[in-house]
């Protein structure tokens, strides 16, 4: 600027004088038409020269370093030049448009490089941006053809490419300034023209607040999305709209807390509109559709963005319709890319019903989910235009194995998800195994060739006198642990009244056993078993089944008539019994209730109640033949096999199966680079002096999750070798202690976050290395005190190899406005589309209160995209677990020659083995029910 600054700025301002002189020349030439000579070619070259001068000055200031000092004189002249350049002169449209477009194409970074006073240009840029984001491509081409003088040297494709680049830069500018209205809120700002008034005593100066700009930005974003034709620009708009939704929802919550209902934010209703627009726009392209799904997941998991449930019902129906349409396309249209979109849609539906379980209360939603589950697993619907197809007659022809897995996982979540979500308890169940239950012997069964049951009967003394079994379920989608208890009384009516008829007979014959003791009722109450938990847990899908009471109410009149008839019949039968008793003088023996069994063989009862030990199933087990009635009916019958668990390596194979986690596990490695630190190798020493770190960094890092010790942690730790320990081994470690920042290094402690479908670990490593053996993608979150244009340069030189291409870097640079600029390296932007890291985008400026949540979402979406990408060429965890289970069954199946041998192996209890156990409860009611 010292060398060429004044010259370049003067060149830009020269266009004002040139416009005035040219307009005067045109006016004078109109008086003498015969002397009118206009050189169109020279005029066009002049317009291009002025546009180039504005592009040069914008490039110079746009490439300034964030902490670089720029003289106020240069800044003031630059702002004045931009103000003049962004003005549209009627009558000189060609030059005005060329200059405005040149400014927009070279000003993408102006609002995110700490230029002092740059916010004064916001209304001027908004005026220019509105035109290019409102207009569609065809109108823009027609307008350019109309204003260009002389022969046109550019083609429509060139105009189209320029139009797309202008819109891209305009979206980037919006991405930079969208946080400012919510950050500064009621801070007053004078318009640029007020500073150019000659008299400073003017009392009519226009004063606006930053918060008012949001009323222009929100409609502008929605209009831009509706007219956008470029895939990359549409994804940028998805991310920008996502940020706008969070900012508006946060402001709405603040106003509710301050009870400022009179000043309700008018942008609060835009969030629902944004979700609908994203759904409509996202179905045009596969990459755009994946970006739309990422945006929807980010919104639905955001606790701040509360949207009416009707909006999410509409989203669910749209997604189900999309899957239905795609899977019904002709076979030649089926591609791996199309199947990837279907798999991603199933995963989005899983997140949707987990975050909004109220959706499952609607019968239509549940019906649509069941339809696409059936379509994904079997390849066709039971109810179609061709008629009804019975399950026993249906052939299984899924679109692909990946689609069938995703549909089956949705079904698993649908029937597993409870109405009341106890996240910690549900997750901790997966960390239990055989070592948790000491002094307990398990029997292992294989069900249907894809599920393993480990079952053990609990002694009565260990379970308050109740018969119970422990069931460890290992399936294709993980592991669960249940305790099934057998009761003498049903849960619905635990205190049944004694049988009146037996009491009356015993009293009248006078030969009953010893009379009941006075404290029998109190003893009975003491022996009654408490319920397991305060309320029986039910899955949301169960609520779609009508209850017995609701059915009874429909036929209440008939039931009342039946009750009246029953009462009369009871009276008649009692009178008949009394007459027969009086007429018969032969003494009758006393009627005593049968004694309750002490041992029920609980495993046998469980297997029998659930149909695993039926006679038909045993017949199938013995001869291995298909059913006689139908060839396909055998698939509906449970198939059971006994496994031999006596070998030494059996439990080792079980542990290998448990280490194949079905959930998505993500890792974020966090680094802090101070000024003048070139690579990540120099960042390890920064953790020893946390007082010298930016306080915002400490706030951001602390919000990633909860601090857990690696040796005491049972979930994902960021390292497969130390992850997924059992609770027994984790509890055997020493007691937890408070941690300092340097100890959260991935080896001692981590920050842990989880939900039902994913686990995340964040830590601050002391060293950096690339694992050449692992195929997992690494995600680095780097805090940059000094801005860097090329993030890949912070990687060590020796690691700049092919393996380094799988490293995604998310850079965070704090601005002087206390906002934070996001930077992404090339790997993070290469994942199937330019915006795989939604909700974070390269160049986005966000506030601190959204930073941690957005980073966590970006890590999740990048990992999910990587898994989706790898599933096209490698085995999924579903297939890995299925293969491991099949090998276990084939290796350890117990050959059964006689049914007696099978039942003898599943009988645990014997009178000799459990003679030391206390007597089981005696009660007149021997009703047995199972509680899970």
Coordinates of N, CA and C in Angstrom, one line a residue, residues 503-700:
X503 N -61.9 -71.6 50.6 CA -62.1 -71.2 52.0 C -63.4 -71.7 52.6
X504 N -64.5 -71.5 51.7 CA -65.8 -71.9 52.2 C -65.9 -73.4 52.4
X505 N -65.3 -74.2 51.5 CA -65.4 -75.7 51.6 C -64.6 -76.1 52.8
X506 N -63.4 -75.6 53.0 CA -62.6 -76.0 54.2 C -63.3 -75.6 55.5
X507 N -64.0 -74.5 55.5 CA -64.6 -74.1 56.7 C -65.9 -75.0 57.0
X508 N -66.6 -75.4 56.0 CA -67.8 -76.1 56.2 C -67.5 -77.6 56.5
X509 N -66.5 -78.2 56.0 CA -66.3 -79.6 56.3 C -65.6 -79.8 57.6
X510 N -65.0 -78.7 58.2 CA -64.5 -78.8 59.5 C -63.2 -79.7 59.6
X511 N -62.7 -80.1 58.5 CA -61.5 -81.0 58.5 C -60.3 -80.3 57.8
X512 N -60.3 -79.1 57.8 CA -59.2 -78.4 57.2 C -58.0 -78.4 58.1
X513 N -56.9 -78.0 57.6 CA -55.7 -78.0 58.3 C -55.8 -76.9 59.4
X514 N -54.7 -76.7 60.1 CA -54.6 -75.8 61.2 C -55.1 -74.4 60.7
X515 N -55.9 -73.8 61.5 CA -56.5 -72.5 61.1 C -55.3 -71.5 60.8
X516 N -55.7 -70.5 59.9 CA -54.6 -69.5 59.6 C -54.2 -68.7 60.8
X517 N -53.0 -68.4 60.9 CA -52.5 -67.7 62.1 C -52.9 -66.2 61.9
X518 N -53.0 -65.5 63.0 CA -53.4 -64.1 62.9 C -52.5 -63.2 62.1
X519 N -51.2 -63.6 62.0 CA -50.3 -62.7 61.3 C -50.1 -63.2 59.9
X520 N -51.0 -64.0 59.3 CA -50.8 -64.5 58.0 C -50.8 -63.4 56.9
X521 N -51.7 -62.5 57.1 CA -51.8 -61.4 56.1 C -50.5 -60.5 56.1
X522 N -50.1 -60.2 57.3 CA -48.9 -59.4 57.4 C -47.7 -60.2 56.9
X523 N -47.6 -61.5 57.1 CA -46.5 -62.3 56.6 C -46.6 -62.3 55.1
X524 N -47.8 -62.4 54.6 CA -48.0 -62.5 53.1 C -47.5 -61.2 52.5
X525 N -47.8 -60.1 53.1 CA -47.4 -58.8 52.6 C -45.9 -58.7 52.6
X526 N -45.3 -59.2 53.7 CA -43.8 -59.1 53.8 C -43.2 -59.9 52.7
X527 N -43.8 -61.1 52.3 CA -43.2 -61.9 51.3 C -43.5 -61.5 49.9
X528 N -44.4 -60.6 49.7 CA -44.7 -60.1 48.4 C -43.5 -59.4 47.8
X529 N -43.2 -59.7 46.6 CA -41.9 -59.2 46.0 C -42.1 -57.8 45.4
X530 N -41.2 -56.9 45.7 CA -41.3 -55.6 45.1 C -41.1 -55.6 43.6
X531 N -41.7 -54.7 42.9 CA -41.5 -54.6 41.4 C -40.1 -54.2 41.1
X532 N -39.6 -54.7 40.0 CA -38.3 -54.3 39.5 C -38.4 -52.9 38.9
X533 N -38.0 -51.9 39.6 CA -38.1 -50.5 39.2 C -39.5 -50.0 39.5
X534 N -39.6 -48.7 39.4 CA -40.9 -48.1 39.7 C -41.9 -48.3 38.6
X535 N -41.5 -48.5 37.4 CA -42.4 -48.7 36.3 C -41.9 -49.6 35.3
X536 N -42.7 -50.5 34.7 CA -42.2 -51.4 33.7 C -41.9 -50.6 32.4
X537 N -40.7 -50.7 31.9 CA -40.3 -50.0 30.7 C -41.0 -50.6 29.5
X538 N -41.4 -49.8 28.6 CA -42.1 -50.2 27.4 C -41.4 -49.5 26.2
X539 N -41.3 -50.2 25.1 CA -40.8 -49.6 23.9 C -41.9 -48.7 23.3
X540 N -41.5 -47.7 22.5 CA -42.5 -46.8 22.0 C -43.3 -47.5 21.0
X541 N -42.8 -48.5 20.3 CA -43.6 -49.2 19.3 C -44.8 -50.0 20.0
X542 N -44.6 -50.3 21.3 CA -45.7 -51.1 21.9 C -46.9 -50.2 22.1
X543 N -46.8 -48.9 22.2 CA -47.9 -48.1 22.4 C -48.9 -48.1 21.2
X544 N -48.4 -48.5 20.1 CA -49.3 -48.6 18.9 C -50.3 -49.8 19.0
X545 N -50.0 -50.7 19.9 CA -50.9 -51.9 20.1 C -52.0 -51.5 21.0
X546 N -53.3 -51.7 20.6 CA -54.4 -51.3 21.5 C -54.3 -52.1 22.8
X547 N -54.6 -51.4 23.9 CA -54.6 -52.1 25.2 C -55.9 -52.8 25.4
X548 N -55.9 -53.8 26.4 CA -57.0 -54.6 26.6 C -58.2 -53.7 27.1
X549 N -57.9 -52.8 28.0 CA -58.9 -51.9 28.5 C -59.6 -51.1 27.4
X550 N -58.8 -50.6 26.4 CA -59.5 -49.9 25.3 C -60.4 -50.7 24.5
X551 N -60.1 -52.0 24.4 CA -61.0 -52.9 23.6 C -62.2 -53.3 24.5
X552 N -62.0 -53.4 25.8 CA -63.1 -53.7 26.7 C -64.2 -52.6 26.7
X553 N -63.7 -51.4 26.6 CA -64.6 -50.2 26.6 C -65.6 -50.2 25.4
X554 N -65.1 -50.8 24.3 CA -65.9 -50.8 23.1 C -67.1 -51.7 23.3
X555 N -67.0 -52.8 24.0 CA -68.0 -53.8 24.2 C -68.5 -53.9 25.7
X556 N -68.5 -52.7 26.3 CA -68.8 -52.7 27.7 C -70.2 -53.2 28.0
X557 N -71.2 -52.9 27.2 CA -72.6 -53.3 27.4 C -72.7 -54.9 27.4
X558 N -72.0 -55.5 26.4 CA -72.0 -57.0 26.4 C -71.3 -57.6 27.6
X559 N -70.3 -56.9 28.0 CA -69.6 -57.4 29.2 C -70.4 -57.3 30.5
X560 N -71.1 -56.2 30.6 CA -72.0 -56.1 31.7 C -73.1 -57.2 31.7
X561 N -73.6 -57.5 30.6 CA -74.6 -58.6 30.5 C -74.0 -59.9 30.9
X562 N -72.7 -60.1 30.4 CA -72.0 -61.3 30.8 C -71.8 -61.4 32.3
X563 N -71.4 -60.3 32.9 CA -71.1 -60.3 34.3 C -72.4 -60.6 35.1
X564 N -73.5 -60.1 34.6 CA -74.8 -60.4 35.3 C -75.1 -61.9 35.2
X565 N -75.0 -62.4 34.0 CA -75.2 -63.9 33.8 C -74.2 -64.7 34.7
X566 N -73.0 -64.3 34.8 CA -72.0 -65.0 35.5 C -72.4 -65.0 37.0
X567 N -72.8 -63.9 37.5 CA -73.2 -63.8 38.9 C -74.4 -64.7 39.2
X568 N -75.4 -64.8 38.3 CA -76.5 -65.7 38.5 C -76.0 -67.1 38.5
X569 N -75.1 -67.5 37.6 CA -74.6 -68.8 37.4 C -73.8 -69.2 38.7
X570 N -73.0 -68.3 39.2 CA -72.2 -68.6 40.4 C -73.2 -68.9 41.6
X571 N -74.2 -68.2 41.7 CA -75.2 -68.4 42.8 C -75.9 -69.8 42.6
X572 N -76.2 -70.1 41.4 CA -76.8 -71.4 41.1 C -75.9 -72.6 41.4
X573 N -74.6 -72.4 41.0 CA -73.6 -73.5 41.3 C -73.3 -73.6 42.7
X574 N -73.3 -72.5 43.5 CA -73.0 -72.6 44.9 C -74.1 -73.3 45.6
X575 N -75.4 -73.0 45.2 CA -76.5 -73.7 45.9 C -76.5 -75.2 45.5
X576 N -76.1 -75.6 44.3 CA -76.0 -77.0 43.9 C -74.9 -77.7 44.7
X577 N -73.8 -77.0 44.9 CA -72.7 -77.6 45.7 C -73.2 -77.8 47.2
X578 N -73.9 -76.8 47.7 CA -74.3 -76.9 49.1 C -75.3 -78.1 49.3
X579 N -76.3 -78.2 48.3 CA -77.2 -79.3 48.4 C -76.5 -80.7 48.3
X580 N -75.6 -80.8 47.4 CA -74.8 -82.0 47.2 C -74.0 -82.3 48.5
X581 N -73.5 -81.4 49.1 CA -72.7 -81.6 50.3 C -73.5 -82.0 51.5
X582 N -74.8 -81.4 51.6 CA -75.6 -81.8 52.7 C -76.2 -83.2 52.5
X583 N -76.5 -83.6 51.3 CA -77.1 -84.9 51.0 C -76.1 -86.0 51.1
X584 N -74.8 -85.7 50.9 CA -73.8 -86.7 51.0 C -73.3 -86.8 52.4
X585 N -73.5 -87.9 53.1 CA -73.0 -87.9 54.5 C -71.6 -88.5 54.6
X586 N -71.1 -89.0 53.4 CA -69.7 -89.5 53.5 C -68.7 -88.4 53.7
X587 N -67.9 -88.5 54.6 CA -66.9 -87.4 54.9 C -65.9 -87.3 53.7
X588 N -65.8 -86.0 53.3 CA -64.9 -85.7 52.2 C -63.5 -85.4 52.7
X589 N -62.4 -85.8 52.0 CA -61.1 -85.4 52.5 C -60.9 -83.9 52.3
X590 N -60.1 -83.3 53.2 CA -59.8 -81.9 53.1 C -59.0 -81.5 51.8
X591 N -59.4 -80.4 51.3 CA -58.8 -79.9 50.0 C -57.6 -78.9 50.4
X592 N -56.5 -79.3 50.0 CA -55.3 -78.4 50.3 C -54.7 -78.0 49.0
X593 N -54.2 -76.7 49.0 CA -53.6 -76.3 47.7 C -52.3 -77.0 47.5
X594 N -51.9 -77.2 46.3 CA -50.6 -77.9 46.1 C -49.4 -77.0 46.5
X595 N -48.4 -77.7 46.9 CA -47.2 -77.0 47.3 C -46.5 -76.4 46.0
X596 N -46.0 -75.2 46.3 CA -45.3 -74.5 45.2 C -43.9 -75.3 44.9
X597 N -43.6 -75.3 43.6 CA -42.3 -76.0 43.3 C -41.1 -75.1 43.8
X598 N -40.1 -75.8 44.2 CA -38.9 -75.1 44.7 C -38.0 -74.7 43.5
X599 N -38.0 -75.5 42.5 CA -37.1 -75.3 41.3 C -37.9 -75.4 40.1
X600 N -37.9 -74.4 39.2 CA -38.7 -74.4 38.0 C -37.9 -74.7 36.7
X601 N -36.6 -74.9 36.9 CA -35.8 -75.0 35.7 C -36.0 -73.8 34.8
X602 N -35.6 -72.6 35.2 CA -36.0 -71.3 34.7 C -35.6 -71.2 33.2
X603 N -34.4 -71.7 32.9 CA -33.9 -71.7 31.5 C -34.9 -72.4 30.5
X604 N -35.3 -73.6 31.0 CA -36.2 -74.4 30.2 C -37.6 -73.6 30.0
X605 N -38.0 -73.0 31.1 CA -39.3 -72.2 31.0 C -39.1 -71.0 30.0
X606 N -38.0 -70.3 30.1 CA -37.8 -69.2 29.2 C -37.8 -69.7 27.8
X607 N -37.0 -70.7 27.5 CA -36.9 -71.2 26.1 C -38.3 -71.7 25.6
X608 N -39.0 -72.3 26.5 CA -40.3 -72.9 26.1 C -41.3 -71.8 25.9
X609 N -41.3 -70.8 26.8 CA -42.3 -69.7 26.7 C -42.1 -68.9 25.4
X610 N -40.9 -68.8 24.9 CA -40.6 -68.0 23.7 C -40.5 -68.9 22.5
X611 N -40.9 -70.1 22.6 CA -41.0 -71.0 21.4 C -39.8 -71.6 20.9
X612 N -38.7 -71.5 21.7 CA -37.4 -72.1 21.2 C -37.4 -73.6 21.5
X613 N -38.1 -74.1 22.4 CA -38.1 -75.5 22.8 C -39.5 -76.2 22.5
X614 N -40.2 -75.7 21.5 CA -41.4 -76.4 21.1 C -41.1 -77.7 20.4
X615 N -42.1 -78.5 20.4 CA -41.9 -79.8 19.7 C -41.6 -79.7 18.3
X616 N -42.2 -78.7 17.6 CA -41.8 -78.5 16.2 C -40.4 -78.0 16.0
X617 N -40.0 -77.1 16.9 CA -38.6 -76.7 16.8 C -37.6 -77.8 17.1
X618 N -38.0 -78.6 18.1 CA -37.1 -79.8 18.4 C -37.0 -80.8 17.2
X619 N -38.2 -81.0 16.6 CA -38.2 -81.8 15.4 C -37.3 -81.3 14.3
X620 N -37.3 -80.0 14.1 CA -36.5 -79.4 13.1 C -35.0 -79.5 13.5
X621 N -34.7 -79.4 14.8 CA -33.4 -79.4 15.3 C -32.8 -80.8 15.1
X622 N -33.6 -81.8 15.3 CA -33.1 -83.2 15.2 C -32.8 -83.7 13.8
X623 N -33.8 -83.4 12.9 CA -33.6 -84.0 11.5 C -33.2 -83.0 10.5
X624 N -33.2 -81.7 10.9 CA -32.7 -80.6 10.0 C -33.5 -80.5 8.7
X625 N -34.7 -80.9 8.7 CA -35.5 -80.9 7.5 C -36.4 -79.6 7.5
X626 N -36.9 -79.3 6.3 CA -37.8 -78.2 6.2 C -39.2 -78.6 6.6
X627 N -40.1 -77.7 6.8 CA -41.4 -78.0 7.3 C -42.2 -78.6 6.1
X628 N -43.1 -79.5 6.5 CA -43.9 -80.2 5.4 C -44.9 -79.3 4.8
X629 N -45.5 -78.3 5.6 CA -46.6 -77.5 5.0 C -46.1 -76.5 4.0
X630 N -45.0 -75.9 4.2 CA -44.5 -74.9 3.3 C -43.0 -74.9 3.3
X631 N -42.4 -74.7 2.2 CA -40.9 -74.6 2.1 C -40.4 -73.4 2.8
X632 N -41.1 -72.3 2.7 CA -40.7 -71.0 3.3 C -41.1 -70.8 4.7
X633 N -42.0 -71.6 5.2 CA -42.6 -71.4 6.5 C -41.5 -71.7 7.6
X634 N -40.5 -72.5 7.3 CA -39.4 -72.8 8.2 C -38.7 -71.5 8.7
X635 N -38.7 -70.5 7.9 CA -38.0 -69.3 8.3 C -38.7 -68.6 9.5
X636 N -39.9 -68.9 9.7 CA -40.7 -68.2 10.8 C -40.5 -68.9 12.1
X637 N -39.9 -70.1 12.1 CA -39.7 -70.9 13.3 C -38.3 -70.6 13.9
X638 N -38.2 -70.4 15.2 CA -36.9 -70.2 15.8 C -36.1 -71.5 15.8
X639 N -34.8 -71.4 15.5 CA -34.0 -72.5 15.4 C -32.9 -72.3 16.5
X640 N -32.8 -73.3 17.3 CA -31.9 -73.2 18.5 C -30.8 -74.3 18.4
X641 N -29.6 -73.9 18.8 CA -28.5 -74.9 18.9 C -27.7 -74.6 20.2
X642 N -27.3 -75.7 20.8 CA -26.5 -75.7 22.0 C -25.0 -75.6 21.7
X643 N -24.3 -74.6 22.3 CA -22.9 -74.4 22.1 C -22.1 -75.0 23.2
X644 N -21.0 -75.5 22.9 CA -20.0 -76.1 23.8 C -19.1 -75.0 24.3
X645 N -19.3 -74.5 25.5 CA -18.5 -73.4 26.1 C -17.4 -73.9 27.0
X646 N -17.1 -75.2 27.0 CA -16.1 -75.8 28.0 C -14.7 -75.6 27.5
X647 N -14.5 -75.3 26.2 CA -13.1 -75.1 25.7 C -12.5 -73.8 26.2
X648 N -11.2 -73.8 26.2 CA -10.5 -72.7 26.8 C -10.6 -71.4 26.0
X649 N -10.7 -71.6 24.7 CA -10.6 -70.4 23.8 C -12.0 -69.9 23.4
X650 N -13.0 -70.5 24.0 CA -14.4 -70.1 23.7 C -14.6 -68.6 24.1
X651 N -14.3 -68.3 25.4 CA -14.5 -66.9 25.9 C -13.6 -65.9 25.1
X652 N -12.5 -66.4 24.6 CA -11.6 -65.4 23.8 C -12.3 -65.0 22.5
X653 N -13.0 -66.0 21.9 CA -13.8 -65.7 20.7 C -15.0 -64.8 21.0
X654 N -15.6 -65.0 22.2 CA -16.7 -64.1 22.6 C -16.2 -62.7 22.8
X655 N -15.0 -62.6 23.5 CA -14.5 -61.2 23.7 C -14.1 -60.5 22.4
X656 N -13.7 -61.3 21.4 CA -13.4 -60.7 20.1 C -14.7 -60.2 19.4
X657 N -15.8 -60.9 19.6 CA -17.0 -60.4 19.1 C -17.5 -59.2 19.8
X658 N -17.3 -59.1 21.1 CA -17.7 -57.9 21.9 C -16.9 -56.7 21.5
X659 N -15.7 -56.9 20.9 CA -14.9 -55.7 20.5 C -15.2 -55.2 19.2
X660 N -16.2 -55.8 18.5 CA -16.7 -55.2 17.2 C -17.9 -54.4 17.6
X661 N -17.7 -53.1 17.7 CA -18.8 -52.2 18.2 C -19.7 -51.9 17.1
X662 N -21.0 -52.0 17.2 CA -21.9 -51.7 16.2 C -22.2 -50.2 16.1
X663 N -21.9 -49.4 17.1 CA -22.1 -48.0 17.1 C -21.0 -47.3 16.4
X664 N -21.3 -46.1 16.0 CA -20.3 -45.2 15.4 C -19.4 -44.6 16.4
X665 N -18.1 -44.9 16.4 CA -17.2 -44.3 17.4 C -16.3 -43.3 16.7
X666 N -16.2 -42.1 17.3 CA -15.5 -41.0 16.7 C -14.4 -40.5 17.6
X667 N -13.4 -40.0 17.1 CA -12.3 -39.4 17.9 C -11.9 -38.0 17.4
X668 N -11.8 -37.1 18.3 CA -11.3 -35.8 18.0 C -10.1 -35.5 18.8
X669 N -9.0 -35.3 18.1 CA -7.7 -34.9 18.8 C -7.5 -33.4 18.7
X670 N -7.4 -32.8 19.9 CA -7.4 -31.4 20.0 C -6.0 -30.9 20.2
X671 N -5.6 -29.8 19.5 CA -4.3 -29.2 19.6 C -4.4 -27.7 19.8
X672 N -3.4 -27.1 20.4 CA -3.3 -25.6 20.5 C -2.0 -25.1 20.0
X673 N -2.1 -24.3 19.0 CA -0.9 -23.7 18.4 C -0.8 -22.3 18.7
X674 N 0.3 -21.9 19.3 CA 0.5 -20.5 19.6 C 1.1 -19.8 18.4
X675 N 1.3 -18.5 18.6 CA 1.9 -17.7 17.5 C 3.4 -18.2 17.3
X676 N 3.8 -18.2 16.0 CA 5.1 -18.6 15.6 C 5.4 -20.1 15.8
X677 N 4.4 -20.9 16.1 CA 4.6 -22.3 16.2 C 4.1 -22.9 14.8
X678 N 5.1 -23.6 14.2 CA 4.8 -24.0 12.8 C 4.1 -25.3 12.6
X679 N 4.4 -26.3 13.4 CA 3.8 -27.6 13.3 C 3.2 -28.1 14.6
X680 N 2.4 -29.2 14.5 CA 1.8 -29.8 15.7 C 2.8 -30.4 16.7
X681 N 4.0 -30.7 16.2 CA 5.0 -31.2 17.1 C 5.4 -30.2 18.2
X682 N 5.2 -28.9 17.9 CA 5.6 -27.9 18.9 C 4.5 -27.5 19.9
X683 N 3.3 -28.2 19.8 CA 2.2 -27.8 20.6 C 2.1 -28.5 21.9
X684 N 2.9 -29.6 22.1 CA 2.8 -30.4 23.4 C 3.2 -29.6 24.6
X685 N 4.1 -28.7 24.5 CA 4.5 -27.9 25.7 C 3.5 -26.9 26.1
X686 N 2.5 -26.6 25.3 CA 1.5 -25.6 25.6 C 0.6 -26.0 26.8
X687 N 0.4 -27.4 26.9 CA -0.5 -27.9 27.9 C 0.0 -27.7 29.3
X688 N 1.3 -27.6 29.5 CA 1.8 -27.4 30.8 C 1.6 -26.1 31.4
X689 N 1.2 -25.1 30.6 CA 0.9 -23.7 31.1 C -0.5 -23.3 30.6
X690 N -1.5 -23.9 31.3 CA -2.9 -23.6 30.8 C -3.3 -22.1 31.1
X691 N -2.6 -21.4 32.0 CA -2.9 -20.0 32.2 C -2.6 -19.2 31.0
X692 N -1.7 -19.6 30.2 CA -1.3 -18.8 29.0 C -2.2 -19.1 27.8
X693 N -3.1 -20.1 27.9 CA -4.0 -20.4 26.8 C -5.2 -19.4 26.8
X694 N -5.8 -19.4 25.7 CA -7.0 -18.5 25.5 C -8.1 -19.1 26.4
X695 N -8.7 -18.3 27.2 CA -9.8 -18.8 28.0 C -11.0 -19.4 27.2
X696 N -11.2 -18.9 26.0 CA -12.2 -19.4 25.2 C -11.9 -20.9 24.8
X697 N -10.6 -21.2 24.6 CA -10.2 -22.5 24.3 C -10.6 -23.5 25.4
X698 N -10.3 -23.1 26.6 CA -10.6 -23.9 27.8 C -12.1 -24.1 27.9
X699 N -12.9 -23.1 27.6 CA -14.3 -23.2 27.7 C -14.8 -24.2 26.6
X700 N -14.3 -24.0 25.4 CA -14.7 -24.9 24.3 C -14.4 -26.4 24.6

